Coordinates of C-alpha atoms in Angstrom, one line a residue:
Chain A
X30 CA 144.4 84.1 131.7
X31 CA 144.4 84.7 128.0
X32 CA 145.8 82.0 125.8
X33 CA 147.4 82.6 122.5
X34 CA 144.2 81.3 120.9
X35 CA 142.2 84.1 122.6
X36 CA 144.5 86.7 121.0
X37 CA 144.3 85.1 117.6
X38 CA 140.6 84.6 117.7
X39 CA 139.4 88.0 116.4
X40 CA 141.8 87.7 113.4
X41 CA 140.4 84.3 112.6
X42 CA 136.9 85.7 112.7
X43 CA 137.5 88.5 110.3
X44 CA 139.9 86.6 108.1
X45 CA 137.5 85.0 105.6
X46 CA 135.8 88.4 104.9
X47 CA 139.0 90.3 104.7
X48 CA 140.5 87.7 102.3
X49 CA 137.5 88.0 100.0
X50 CA 137.6 91.8 100.0
X51 CA 141.4 91.8 99.4
X52 CA 141.1 89.4 96.5
X53 CA 138.1 90.8 94.7
X54 CA 138.1 94.5 95.6
X55 CA 141.4 95.8 97.0
X56 CA 143.8 94.0 94.7
X57 CA 141.8 94.6 91.5
X58 CA 141.9 98.3 92.1
X59 CA 145.7 98.3 92.1
X60 CA 145.7 95.8 89.2
X61 CA 143.5 98.1 87.2
X62 CA 145.7 101.1 87.8
X63 CA 148.7 98.9 86.8
X64 CA 147.0 97.7 83.6
X65 CA 146.1 101.3 82.7
X66 CA 149.8 102.0 82.1
X67 CA 150.1 99.2 79.5
X68 CA 149.1 98.5 76.0
X69 CA 147.6 94.9 75.9
X70 CA 145.1 93.1 73.8
X71 CA 144.4 90.3 76.3
X72 CA 145.7 87.4 74.1
X73 CA 149.3 88.5 73.5
X74 CA 151.7 87.1 76.0
X75 CA 153.5 90.5 76.5
X76 CA 152.2 93.8 77.8
X77 CA 154.0 96.8 76.6
X78 CA 154.5 99.7 79.0
X79 CA 153.2 103.0 77.6
X80 CA 153.1 105.2 80.7
X81 CA 150.2 107.7 80.7
X82 CA 149.7 107.4 77.0
X83 CA 146.3 105.7 77.5
X84 CA 145.0 108.6 79.5
X85 CA 146.3 111.1 76.9
X86 CA 144.6 109.1 74.1
X87 CA 141.4 109.0 76.2
X88 CA 141.3 112.7 76.7
X89 CA 141.8 113.5 73.1
X90 CA 139.4 110.8 71.9
X91 CA 136.2 112.5 70.7
X92 CA 134.2 109.3 71.5
X93 CA 135.3 109.4 75.1
X94 CA 134.4 113.0 75.4
X95 CA 131.0 112.2 74.1
X96 CA 130.8 109.4 76.6
X97 CA 131.8 111.7 79.5
X98 CA 129.3 114.3 78.5
X99 CA 126.5 111.7 78.0
X100 CA 127.2 110.3 81.4
X101 CA 127.2 113.7 83.0
X102 CA 124.0 114.9 81.3
X103 CA 122.3 111.6 82.1
X104 CA 123.4 111.8 85.7
X105 CA 122.3 115.4 86.2
X106 CA 118.9 114.8 84.7
X107 CA 118.2 111.5 86.4
X108 CA 119.3 112.7 89.9
X109 CA 117.5 116.1 89.7
X110 CA 114.2 114.6 88.4
X111 CA 114.2 111.6 90.7
X112 CA 115.0 113.6 93.8
X113 CA 112.6 116.5 93.2
X114 CA 109.7 114.3 92.1
X115 CA 110.3 111.9 95.1
X116 CA 110.2 114.8 97.5
X117 CA 106.9 116.1 96.2
X118 CA 105.5 112.6 96.2
X119 CA 106.7 112.0 99.7
X120 CA 105.0 115.2 101.0
X121 CA 101.8 114.1 99.3
X122 CA 101.8 110.4 100.2
X123 CA 103.1 110.7 103.8
X124 CA 100.0 109.3 105.4
X125 CA 99.1 106.2 107.2
X126 CA 96.3 103.9 106.0
X127 CA 95.7 101.1 103.6
X128 CA 95.2 103.2 100.6
X129 CA 98.4 105.2 101.0
X130 CA 100.3 102.0 101.9
X131 CA 99.0 100.4 98.6
X132 CA 100.1 103.4 96.6
X133 CA 103.5 103.5 98.2
X134 CA 103.9 99.8 97.4
X135 CA 102.9 100.3 93.8
X136 CA 105.4 103.1 93.1
X137 CA 108.1 101.2 94.9
X138 CA 107.6 97.9 93.0
X139 CA 110.0 98.6 90.0
X140 CA 112.8 98.9 92.5
X141 CA 113.0 95.2 93.2
X142 CA 112.5 94.1 89.6
X143 CA 115.5 93.1 87.5
X144 CA 116.8 95.8 85.2
X145 CA 116.7 93.2 82.4
X146 CA 112.9 93.0 82.8
X147 CA 112.5 96.8 83.0
X148 CA 114.8 97.4 80.0
X149 CA 112.9 94.9 77.9
X150 CA 109.5 96.2 79.0
X151 CA 110.4 99.8 78.3
X152 CA 112.0 98.9 74.9
X153 CA 108.5 97.7 74.0
X154 CA 106.6 100.6 75.6
X155 CA 108.9 102.9 73.6
X156 CA 108.5 101.1 70.4
X157 CA 108.4 103.8 67.6
X158 CA 105.6 102.1 65.8
X159 CA 103.3 100.2 68.2
X160 CA 104.5 101.3 71.6
X161 CA 102.2 102.3 74.4
X162 CA 104.1 105.5 75.1
X163 CA 103.2 106.8 71.6
X164 CA 99.6 106.0 72.4
X165 CA 99.8 107.9 75.7
X166 CA 101.4 111.0 74.2
X167 CA 98.8 110.7 71.4
X168 CA 96.1 111.2 74.0
X169 CA 97.6 114.6 74.6
X170 CA 97.7 115.4 71.0
X171 CA 101.3 114.7 70.3
X172 CA 102.6 112.8 67.3
X173 CA 104.6 109.6 67.4
X174 CA 108.2 109.8 68.8
X175 CA 111.1 107.5 67.9
X176 CA 112.2 107.5 71.6
X177 CA 115.3 105.2 71.8
X178 CA 115.8 105.1 68.1
X179 CA 116.5 108.8 67.6
X180 CA 119.7 110.4 68.9
X181 CA 117.7 113.5 69.9
X182 CA 115.4 111.6 72.3
X183 CA 117.4 108.4 73.2
X184 CA 119.2 109.8 76.3
X185 CA 116.1 111.4 77.7
X186 CA 114.2 108.2 77.1
X187 CA 116.8 106.4 79.3
X188 CA 116.3 109.1 81.9
X189 CA 112.6 108.5 81.9
X190 CA 113.1 104.7 82.6
X191 CA 115.6 105.4 85.4
X192 CA 113.3 107.9 87.0
X193 CA 110.3 105.5 86.7
X194 CA 112.4 102.8 88.4
X195 CA 114.0 104.9 91.1
X196 CA 111.4 107.4 92.2
X197 CA 109.4 105.1 94.4
X198 CA 112.4 104.0 96.4
X199 CA 113.4 107.6 96.8
X200 CA 109.9 108.6 97.9
X201 CA 109.8 106.0 100.6
X202 CA 113.2 107.0 101.9
X203 CA 111.9 110.6 102.0
X204 CA 108.8 109.4 103.8
X205 CA 111.0 107.7 106.4
X206 CA 112.9 110.9 106.8
X207 CA 109.7 112.9 107.2
X208 CA 108.4 110.5 109.8
X209 CA 111.6 110.8 111.8
X210 CA 110.9 114.6 112.3
X211 CA 109.3 114.9 115.7
X212 CA 105.6 115.6 115.6
X213 CA 105.7 118.5 118.1
X214 CA 107.7 120.5 115.5
X215 CA 104.7 120.4 113.2
X216 CA 102.5 121.3 116.1
X217 CA 104.6 124.2 117.1
X218 CA 104.5 125.5 113.5
X219 CA 100.8 125.1 113.4
X220 CA 100.4 127.0 116.7
X221 CA 102.6 129.7 115.3
X222 CA 100.2 129.9 112.3
X223 CA 103.2 129.4 110.1
X224 CA 102.2 129.3 106.4
X225 CA 102.6 125.8 104.8
X226 CA 105.3 127.2 102.4
X227 CA 107.2 128.7 105.3
X228 CA 107.0 125.6 107.4
X229 CA 108.3 123.6 104.4
X230 CA 111.2 126.0 103.7
X231 CA 112.2 126.8 107.2
X232 CA 111.5 123.5 109.0
X233 CA 110.9 120.5 106.9
X234 CA 113.6 121.1 104.2
X235 CA 116.5 121.7 106.7
X236 CA 115.5 118.7 108.7
X237 CA 115.4 116.6 105.6
X238 CA 118.8 117.8 104.3
X239 CA 120.7 114.6 105.5
X240 CA 118.1 112.5 103.6
X241 CA 118.4 114.7 100.5
X242 CA 122.2 114.5 100.5
X243 CA 122.1 110.8 101.0
X244 CA 119.7 110.3 98.1
X245 CA 121.5 112.7 95.8
X246 CA 124.9 110.9 96.3
X247 CA 123.4 107.4 96.1
X248 CA 121.5 108.4 92.9
X249 CA 124.7 110.0 91.4
X250 CA 126.7 106.9 92.1
X251 CA 124.1 104.7 90.5
X252 CA 123.7 106.9 87.5
X253 CA 127.4 107.2 86.8
X254 CA 127.6 103.4 86.6
X255 CA 124.5 102.9 84.4
X256 CA 125.0 99.8 82.3
X257 CA 122.1 97.4 82.0
X258 CA 119.5 99.6 80.4
X259 CA 122.1 100.8 77.8
X260 CA 123.3 97.3 77.1
X261 CA 119.8 96.0 76.5
X262 CA 117.9 99.0 75.1
X263 CA 120.4 101.0 72.9
X264 CA 123.9 99.4 72.9
X265 CA 125.2 103.0 73.2
X266 CA 123.5 104.2 70.0
X267 CA 122.1 105.6 67.9
X268 CA 125.3 107.4 66.9
X269 CA 126.9 107.1 70.3
X270 CA 124.1 109.3 71.8
X271 CA 123.7 106.9 74.8
X272 CA 127.2 105.6 75.2
X273 CA 128.2 106.0 78.9
X274 CA 131.2 105.2 81.0
X275 CA 130.7 101.6 82.2
X276 CA 129.3 100.6 78.7
X277 CA 132.3 102.2 77.1
X278 CA 134.7 100.3 79.4
X279 CA 132.8 97.1 78.7
X280 CA 133.0 97.6 74.9
X281 CA 136.6 98.5 74.8
X282 CA 137.6 95.6 77.1
X283 CA 135.4 92.9 75.8
X284 CA 134.7 93.7 72.2
X285 CA 137.9 95.6 71.1
X286 CA 140.2 93.9 73.6
X287 CA 141.9 97.2 74.5
X288 CA 142.6 96.2 78.1
X289 CA 144.9 99.1 78.9
X290 CA 142.7 101.7 77.4
X291 CA 139.6 100.3 79.1
X292 CA 141.5 100.2 82.4
X293 CA 142.5 103.8 82.0
X294 CA 138.8 104.7 81.5
X295 CA 138.0 102.6 84.6
X296 CA 140.6 104.6 86.6
X297 CA 138.9 107.8 85.6
X298 CA 135.5 106.4 86.7
X299 CA 137.1 105.2 90.0
X300 CA 138.3 108.8 90.6
X301 CA 134.8 110.2 90.0
X302 CA 133.2 107.6 92.3
X303 CA 135.9 108.1 94.9
X304 CA 135.3 111.8 95.1
X305 CA 131.5 111.3 95.4
X306 CA 131.9 108.7 98.1
X307 CA 134.3 110.8 100.1
X308 CA 131.8 113.6 100.0
X309 CA 129.1 111.2 101.1
X310 CA 131.0 109.8 104.0
X311 CA 132.0 113.3 105.2
X312 CA 128.3 114.2 105.3
X313 CA 127.4 110.9 106.9
X314 CA 129.9 111.4 109.7
X315 CA 128.5 114.9 110.3
X316 CA 125.0 113.5 110.5
X317 CA 126.0 110.9 113.0
X318 CA 127.5 113.6 115.2
X319 CA 124.4 115.7 115.5
X320 CA 122.1 112.8 116.0
Chain B
X10 CA 107.9 137.0 122.0
X11 CA 107.2 133.4 121.9
X12 CA 104.6 133.5 124.6
X13 CA 102.7 136.2 122.8
X14 CA 102.7 134.1 119.7
X15 CA 101.4 131.1 121.6
X16 CA 98.5 133.0 123.1
X17 CA 97.5 134.4 119.8
X18 CA 97.6 131.1 118.2
X19 CA 95.7 129.3 120.9
X20 CA 92.7 131.4 119.9
X21 CA 93.5 130.7 116.3
X22 CA 93.3 127.0 117.0
X23 CA 89.9 127.5 118.5
X24 CA 88.5 128.8 115.3
X25 CA 90.2 126.1 113.3
X26 CA 88.3 123.5 115.4
X27 CA 85.0 124.8 114.2
X28 CA 84.0 127.6 116.6
X29 CA 83.5 130.6 114.4
X30 CA 84.0 134.1 115.8
X31 CA 81.0 135.3 117.6
X32 CA 78.7 137.9 116.0
X33 CA 77.9 136.0 112.8
X34 CA 74.4 134.9 112.3
X35 CA 73.5 131.2 112.3
X36 CA 72.5 131.3 108.6
X37 CA 75.9 132.4 107.5
X38 CA 77.5 129.8 109.7
X39 CA 75.6 127.1 108.0
X40 CA 76.4 128.4 104.5
X41 CA 80.0 128.7 105.5
X42 CA 80.1 125.2 106.9
X43 CA 78.4 123.8 103.7
X44 CA 81.0 125.6 101.6
X45 CA 83.8 124.3 103.7
X46 CA 82.5 120.8 103.3
X47 CA 82.1 121.2 99.5
X48 CA 85.7 122.4 99.2
X49 CA 86.9 119.5 101.4
X50 CA 85.1 117.0 99.2
X51 CA 86.4 118.5 96.1
X52 CA 90.0 118.4 97.4
X53 CA 89.5 114.8 98.4
X54 CA 88.2 113.9 95.0
X55 CA 91.3 115.6 93.4
X56 CA 93.5 113.7 95.9
X57 CA 91.9 110.3 94.9
X58 CA 92.1 111.1 91.2
X59 CA 95.8 111.9 91.7
X60 CA 96.4 108.7 93.6
X61 CA 94.7 106.7 90.9
X62 CA 96.7 108.3 88.2
X63 CA 99.9 107.6 90.1
X64 CA 99.1 103.9 90.5
X65 CA 98.3 103.7 86.8
X66 CA 101.7 105.1 85.8
X67 CA 103.3 102.1 87.6
X68 CA 100.6 99.5 87.0
X69 CA 99.9 100.0 83.3
X70 CA 103.3 99.0 82.1
X71 CA 102.9 95.6 83.9
X72 CA 99.4 95.2 82.7
X73 CA 100.6 96.0 79.2
X74 CA 103.3 93.4 79.5
X75 CA 100.7 90.8 80.5
X76 CA 98.4 91.8 77.7
X77 CA 101.2 91.6 75.1
X78 CA 102.3 88.2 76.4
X79 CA 98.9 86.7 75.4
X80 CA 98.7 88.3 71.9
X81 CA 99.4 86.9 68.5
X82 CA 102.2 88.6 66.6
X83 CA 99.9 90.5 64.2
X84 CA 97.9 91.7 67.3
X85 CA 101.0 93.3 68.7
X86 CA 101.2 95.4 65.5
X87 CA 97.9 97.3 65.9
X88 CA 98.0 101.0 66.6
X89 CA 96.2 102.4 68.6
X90 CA 96.8 99.3 70.8
X91 CA 94.1 97.0 72.0
X92 CA 94.2 96.0 75.6
X93 CA 92.4 92.7 75.6
X94 CA 93.8 89.9 73.3
X95 CA 91.1 88.4 71.1
X96 CA 91.9 84.9 72.3
X97 CA 94.8 84.4 74.7
X98 CA 97.8 82.7 73.2
X99 CA 99.3 80.6 76.0
X100 CA 101.7 79.1 73.5
X101 CA 103.8 82.3 73.9
X102 CA 105.0 81.1 77.3
X103 CA 106.0 77.7 76.0
X104 CA 107.8 79.4 73.1
X105 CA 109.7 81.7 75.5
X106 CA 110.6 78.8 77.7
X107 CA 111.8 76.8 74.7
X108 CA 114.2 79.5 73.4
X109 CA 116.8 78.3 75.8
X110 CA 117.6 75.9 78.7
X111 CA 115.4 77.8 81.1
X112 CA 115.2 75.1 83.8
X113 CA 119.0 75.1 83.7
X114 CA 119.0 79.0 84.0
X115 CA 116.5 78.8 86.8
X116 CA 118.6 76.2 88.8
X117 CA 121.7 78.3 88.2
X118 CA 119.9 81.4 89.5
X119 CA 118.9 79.6 92.7
X120 CA 122.4 78.0 93.2
X121 CA 124.2 81.3 92.8
X122 CA 121.9 83.6 94.8
X123 CA 121.6 81.0 97.6
X124 CA 125.3 80.2 97.5
X125 CA 126.2 83.8 97.8
X126 CA 123.7 84.3 100.7
X127 CA 125.0 81.3 102.7
X128 CA 128.6 82.2 102.3
X129 CA 127.9 85.8 103.2
X130 CA 126.2 84.8 106.4
X131 CA 129.1 82.5 107.2
X132 CA 131.6 85.3 106.7
X133 CA 129.8 88.4 107.9
X134 CA 128.5 87.1 111.3
X135 CA 131.9 86.3 112.8
X136 CA 133.5 89.3 111.3
X137 CA 130.8 91.7 112.5
X138 CA 131.1 90.1 116.0
X139 CA 134.8 90.6 116.1
X140 CA 134.6 94.2 115.0
X141 CA 131.8 94.9 117.4
X142 CA 133.1 93.1 120.5
X143 CA 136.9 92.8 120.4
X144 CA 139.7 95.3 120.7
X145 CA 142.6 94.0 118.7
X146 CA 145.7 95.4 117.2
X147 CA 145.1 96.4 113.5
X148 CA 141.3 96.3 113.8
X149 CA 141.2 99.9 112.6
X150 CA 143.1 99.0 109.5
X151 CA 141.1 95.9 108.8
X152 CA 137.8 97.8 109.3
X153 CA 139.3 100.3 106.8
X154 CA 139.4 97.6 104.2
X155 CA 135.7 96.9 104.9
X156 CA 134.9 100.5 104.5
X157 CA 136.8 100.9 101.2
X158 CA 135.1 97.8 99.9
X159 CA 131.7 99.3 100.9
X160 CA 132.6 102.4 98.9
X161 CA 133.7 100.7 95.7
X162 CA 130.9 99.6 93.4
X163 CA 131.7 96.1 92.1
X164 CA 130.6 97.3 88.6
X165 CA 133.7 99.4 88.5
X166 CA 136.4 96.8 88.8
X167 CA 134.9 94.0 86.6
X168 CA 137.8 94.1 84.2
X169 CA 140.6 93.1 86.6
X170 CA 138.3 90.7 88.4
X171 CA 137.5 89.1 85.0
X172 CA 141.3 88.7 84.3
X173 CA 141.7 87.2 87.8
X174 CA 139.0 84.7 87.4
X175 CA 140.2 83.8 83.9
X176 CA 143.7 83.1 85.3
X177 CA 142.2 80.8 87.9
X178 CA 140.1 79.0 85.3
X179 CA 136.9 80.1 87.2
X180 CA 135.1 81.7 84.2
X181 CA 131.9 79.9 83.4
X182 CA 131.7 78.3 86.8
X183 CA 129.2 78.8 89.6
X184 CA 132.1 79.3 92.0
X185 CA 133.4 82.1 89.8
X186 CA 130.0 83.9 90.1
X187 CA 129.7 83.3 93.8
X188 CA 133.2 83.9 95.1
X189 CA 133.6 87.6 94.5
X190 CA 130.4 88.2 96.6
X191 CA 131.2 85.6 99.3
X192 CA 131.3 88.3 101.8
X193 CA 129.5 91.7 102.1
X194 CA 131.0 94.9 103.5
X195 CA 127.5 96.3 103.7
X196 CA 126.4 93.3 105.7
X197 CA 129.3 93.6 108.1
X198 CA 128.6 97.3 108.5
X199 CA 124.9 96.7 109.3
X200 CA 125.4 93.7 111.6
X201 CA 128.3 95.3 113.5
X202 CA 126.0 98.1 114.5
X203 CA 123.3 95.7 115.6
X204 CA 125.9 93.7 117.7
X205 CA 127.2 96.8 119.3
X206 CA 123.7 97.5 120.7
X207 CA 123.5 94.2 122.6
X208 CA 124.1 94.9 126.3
X209 CA 127.4 93.9 127.8
X210 CA 125.7 92.2 130.8
X211 CA 124.0 89.7 128.5
X212 CA 127.4 88.7 127.0
X213 CA 129.1 88.6 130.5
X214 CA 126.3 86.4 131.8
X215 CA 126.9 84.1 128.9
X216 CA 130.7 84.1 129.7
X217 CA 130.0 83.3 133.3
X218 CA 127.9 80.3 132.2
X219 CA 131.1 79.1 130.5
X220 CA 129.5 79.6 127.1
X221 CA 132.0 79.5 124.3
X222 CA 132.2 82.6 122.0
X223 CA 130.6 80.5 119.3
X224 CA 127.6 79.8 121.6
X225 CA 127.3 83.5 122.5
X226 CA 127.1 84.3 118.8
X227 CA 124.5 81.7 118.0
X228 CA 122.4 81.9 121.1
X229 CA 122.6 85.6 122.1
X230 CA 123.8 87.7 119.2
X231 CA 122.1 86.3 116.2
X232 CA 118.6 86.0 117.8
X233 CA 118.8 89.6 119.0
X234 CA 120.0 90.9 115.6
X235 CA 117.3 88.9 113.7
X236 CA 115.5 91.9 112.2
X237 CA 118.7 93.2 110.7
X238 CA 119.7 89.8 109.5
X239 CA 116.4 89.2 107.8
X240 CA 116.7 92.7 106.2
X241 CA 120.1 91.9 104.9
X242 CA 119.1 88.4 103.6
X243 CA 116.1 89.8 101.6
X244 CA 118.3 92.6 100.2
X245 CA 121.1 90.3 99.2
X246 CA 118.9 87.6 97.6
X247 CA 116.9 90.0 95.5
X248 CA 119.9 91.9 94.4
X249 CA 121.8 88.7 93.2
X250 CA 118.6 87.1 91.8
X251 CA 118.1 90.1 89.6
X252 CA 121.8 90.6 88.7
X253 CA 122.5 90.8 85.0
X254 CA 125.9 92.4 84.8
X255 CA 128.1 89.8 86.5
X256 CA 126.7 86.7 84.9
X257 CA 126.9 88.5 81.5
X258 CA 130.5 89.6 82.0
X259 CA 131.8 86.4 83.7
X260 CA 130.3 83.8 81.3
X261 CA 131.0 82.9 77.7
X262 CA 128.8 79.8 77.5
X263 CA 125.6 78.4 79.1
X264 CA 127.2 76.4 82.0
X265 CA 126.6 79.0 84.7
X266 CA 124.3 81.5 83.1
X267 CA 121.3 82.7 85.0
X268 CA 117.6 83.6 84.3
X269 CA 118.2 87.3 83.5
X270 CA 120.7 86.4 80.8
X271 CA 118.3 83.8 79.4
X272 CA 115.5 86.3 79.2
X273 CA 117.7 88.9 77.6
X274 CA 118.7 86.3 75.0
X275 CA 115.2 85.6 73.8
X276 CA 115.6 88.6 71.6
X277 CA 118.6 87.1 69.9
X278 CA 116.9 83.8 69.4
X279 CA 113.4 85.0 68.4
X280 CA 114.3 88.2 66.6
X281 CA 113.9 91.8 67.8
X282 CA 110.3 92.3 67.1
X283 CA 108.6 89.3 68.6
X284 CA 107.3 91.2 71.6
X285 CA 104.6 88.7 72.5
X286 CA 107.2 85.9 73.2
X287 CA 109.6 88.4 74.9
X288 CA 106.9 89.7 77.2
X289 CA 105.9 86.2 78.1
X290 CA 109.5 85.4 79.0
X291 CA 109.8 88.6 80.9
X292 CA 106.7 87.8 82.9
X293 CA 108.3 84.4 83.9
X294 CA 111.2 86.4 85.4
X295 CA 109.0 89.2 87.0
X296 CA 106.0 87.2 88.4
X297 CA 107.8 85.4 91.2
X298 CA 109.3 88.6 92.6
X299 CA 106.0 90.5 92.3
X300 CA 104.2 87.7 94.1
X301 CA 106.7 87.6 96.9
X302 CA 106.5 91.4 97.0
X303 CA 102.7 91.3 97.3
X304 CA 102.9 89.1 100.3
X305 CA 105.8 90.5 102.2
X306 CA 105.6 94.1 101.0
X307 CA 106.2 95.5 104.4
X308 CA 109.4 93.6 105.1
X309 CA 110.8 94.1 101.7
X310 CA 110.2 97.9 101.8
X311 CA 111.7 98.0 105.2
X312 CA 114.7 96.0 104.0
X313 CA 115.5 98.5 101.2
X314 CA 114.4 101.7 102.8
X315 CA 116.0 100.9 106.2
X316 CA 119.2 100.3 104.4
X317 CA 118.8 103.6 102.8
X318 CA 118.2 105.5 106.0
X319 CA 121.0 103.9 108.0

């Protein structure tokens, strides 16, 4: 005997969450796509329809091209460095015991600290005159660098900060991946007198591939949306050398009030993120299957 | 083929365990053993040196922050830098605190992070239960909405959300900063999986006892999913406590601004190069998290890494 209430109950239970998602995630996507077709300065009462003109303008805008190339270079460097370093660290640190636990905690710690703190701290560490980084490279015989204040080094400086913040988290995810590999596989490899390099290439790497894909995608998504470090450390400069997508959208929307133009850039970012997540979920579903 | 390999390697294992092949004299054995031990100690020393270096890469920036926060302004402008301030200047902390209404920021941070967490729990528990335990028409579509939300980073759609909140007069309010995060697709996803693992018999037993669905959730489901819930709570609270982007974008005055905004603003108030005051303010923001991390490192790491692995 199911009453009407029994039938309605599941809808009632999911309703609050679904309403929040619809209002603040689903609807805004469509609203952004709609806005990208208009020319609007936020204060004027009328929006004028311009079709795909905003997208055309974007693609011919030298600044936007620079922004796209900055974002891509930043993403490739950050993702590659973080993933490779983390894998090496994981192979090294994957041991039980207080000492290794402590080291794991130490390298993980930046992950839970606000990006504001990290950005301010590294602005000071990379100070061109009195920064600790110049002292450190001085120990190795290098002269002072301008770090964030020079267009030639600014983007790589931001990459260093991102890698410093992210590598510990990535390492621990890799260690979790390594520990989920059954121990008898290592034993079998040892019994077969397999060389460490062969064991790594033929056994460990393939078994880690789901973890590698997961981290690469997560790191890519994060890097494509980099904002805080740029807003605090460089404001996109010097000479646009660190201007990236989310910061560009922020500036166009909130400083220049070009809402349609900023929305069009947002739609492009949405496309990039959408493709990346689709790839990720395809891989994720495959992984669930063979588990 | 495999069997042959095994047999060969079993003898190989023997030698690895210390029995050297017969025919060698005892003297050479001892020399060999001594050499092996030396190599092992050397490797161990390299390993420890490497670990120390690694810890320094992550600890020195924080030590440097602390050192700077206790220096006078002229002392920050010495190169090569000095690590120990000549006499610690505690006034820097007071200066940092006085650049803005920090107690107000602090309260706002608590209200917003806690408000988000409470609303999230209230919305994700029933939703996860419904998705895990009921079959209902349209559940696939509704779960699709959850998955799409899970995929879209909030940072991407801030512009339309800003316009929305502005139209509802919710800019510069606590509610405006809480409401967009009042539910969590990620939380529903995690919790749904935990709820699906609860055995049907337990739930049926509860139903036979005439327990209401509400009671089943509170007395059976939630206690069994406690590790996942704790994980989610840590994750959510830390993420929103640290958040800089949303409070920056959704506020134009001090009413609802949070600590990270306040810390970032010290630079505007004090000028760009007052690194001692800035680092003092920064330490005010970082210290609580580092202390919490020190005492519950295991849970926090599990919270973040587990989320990564799942």
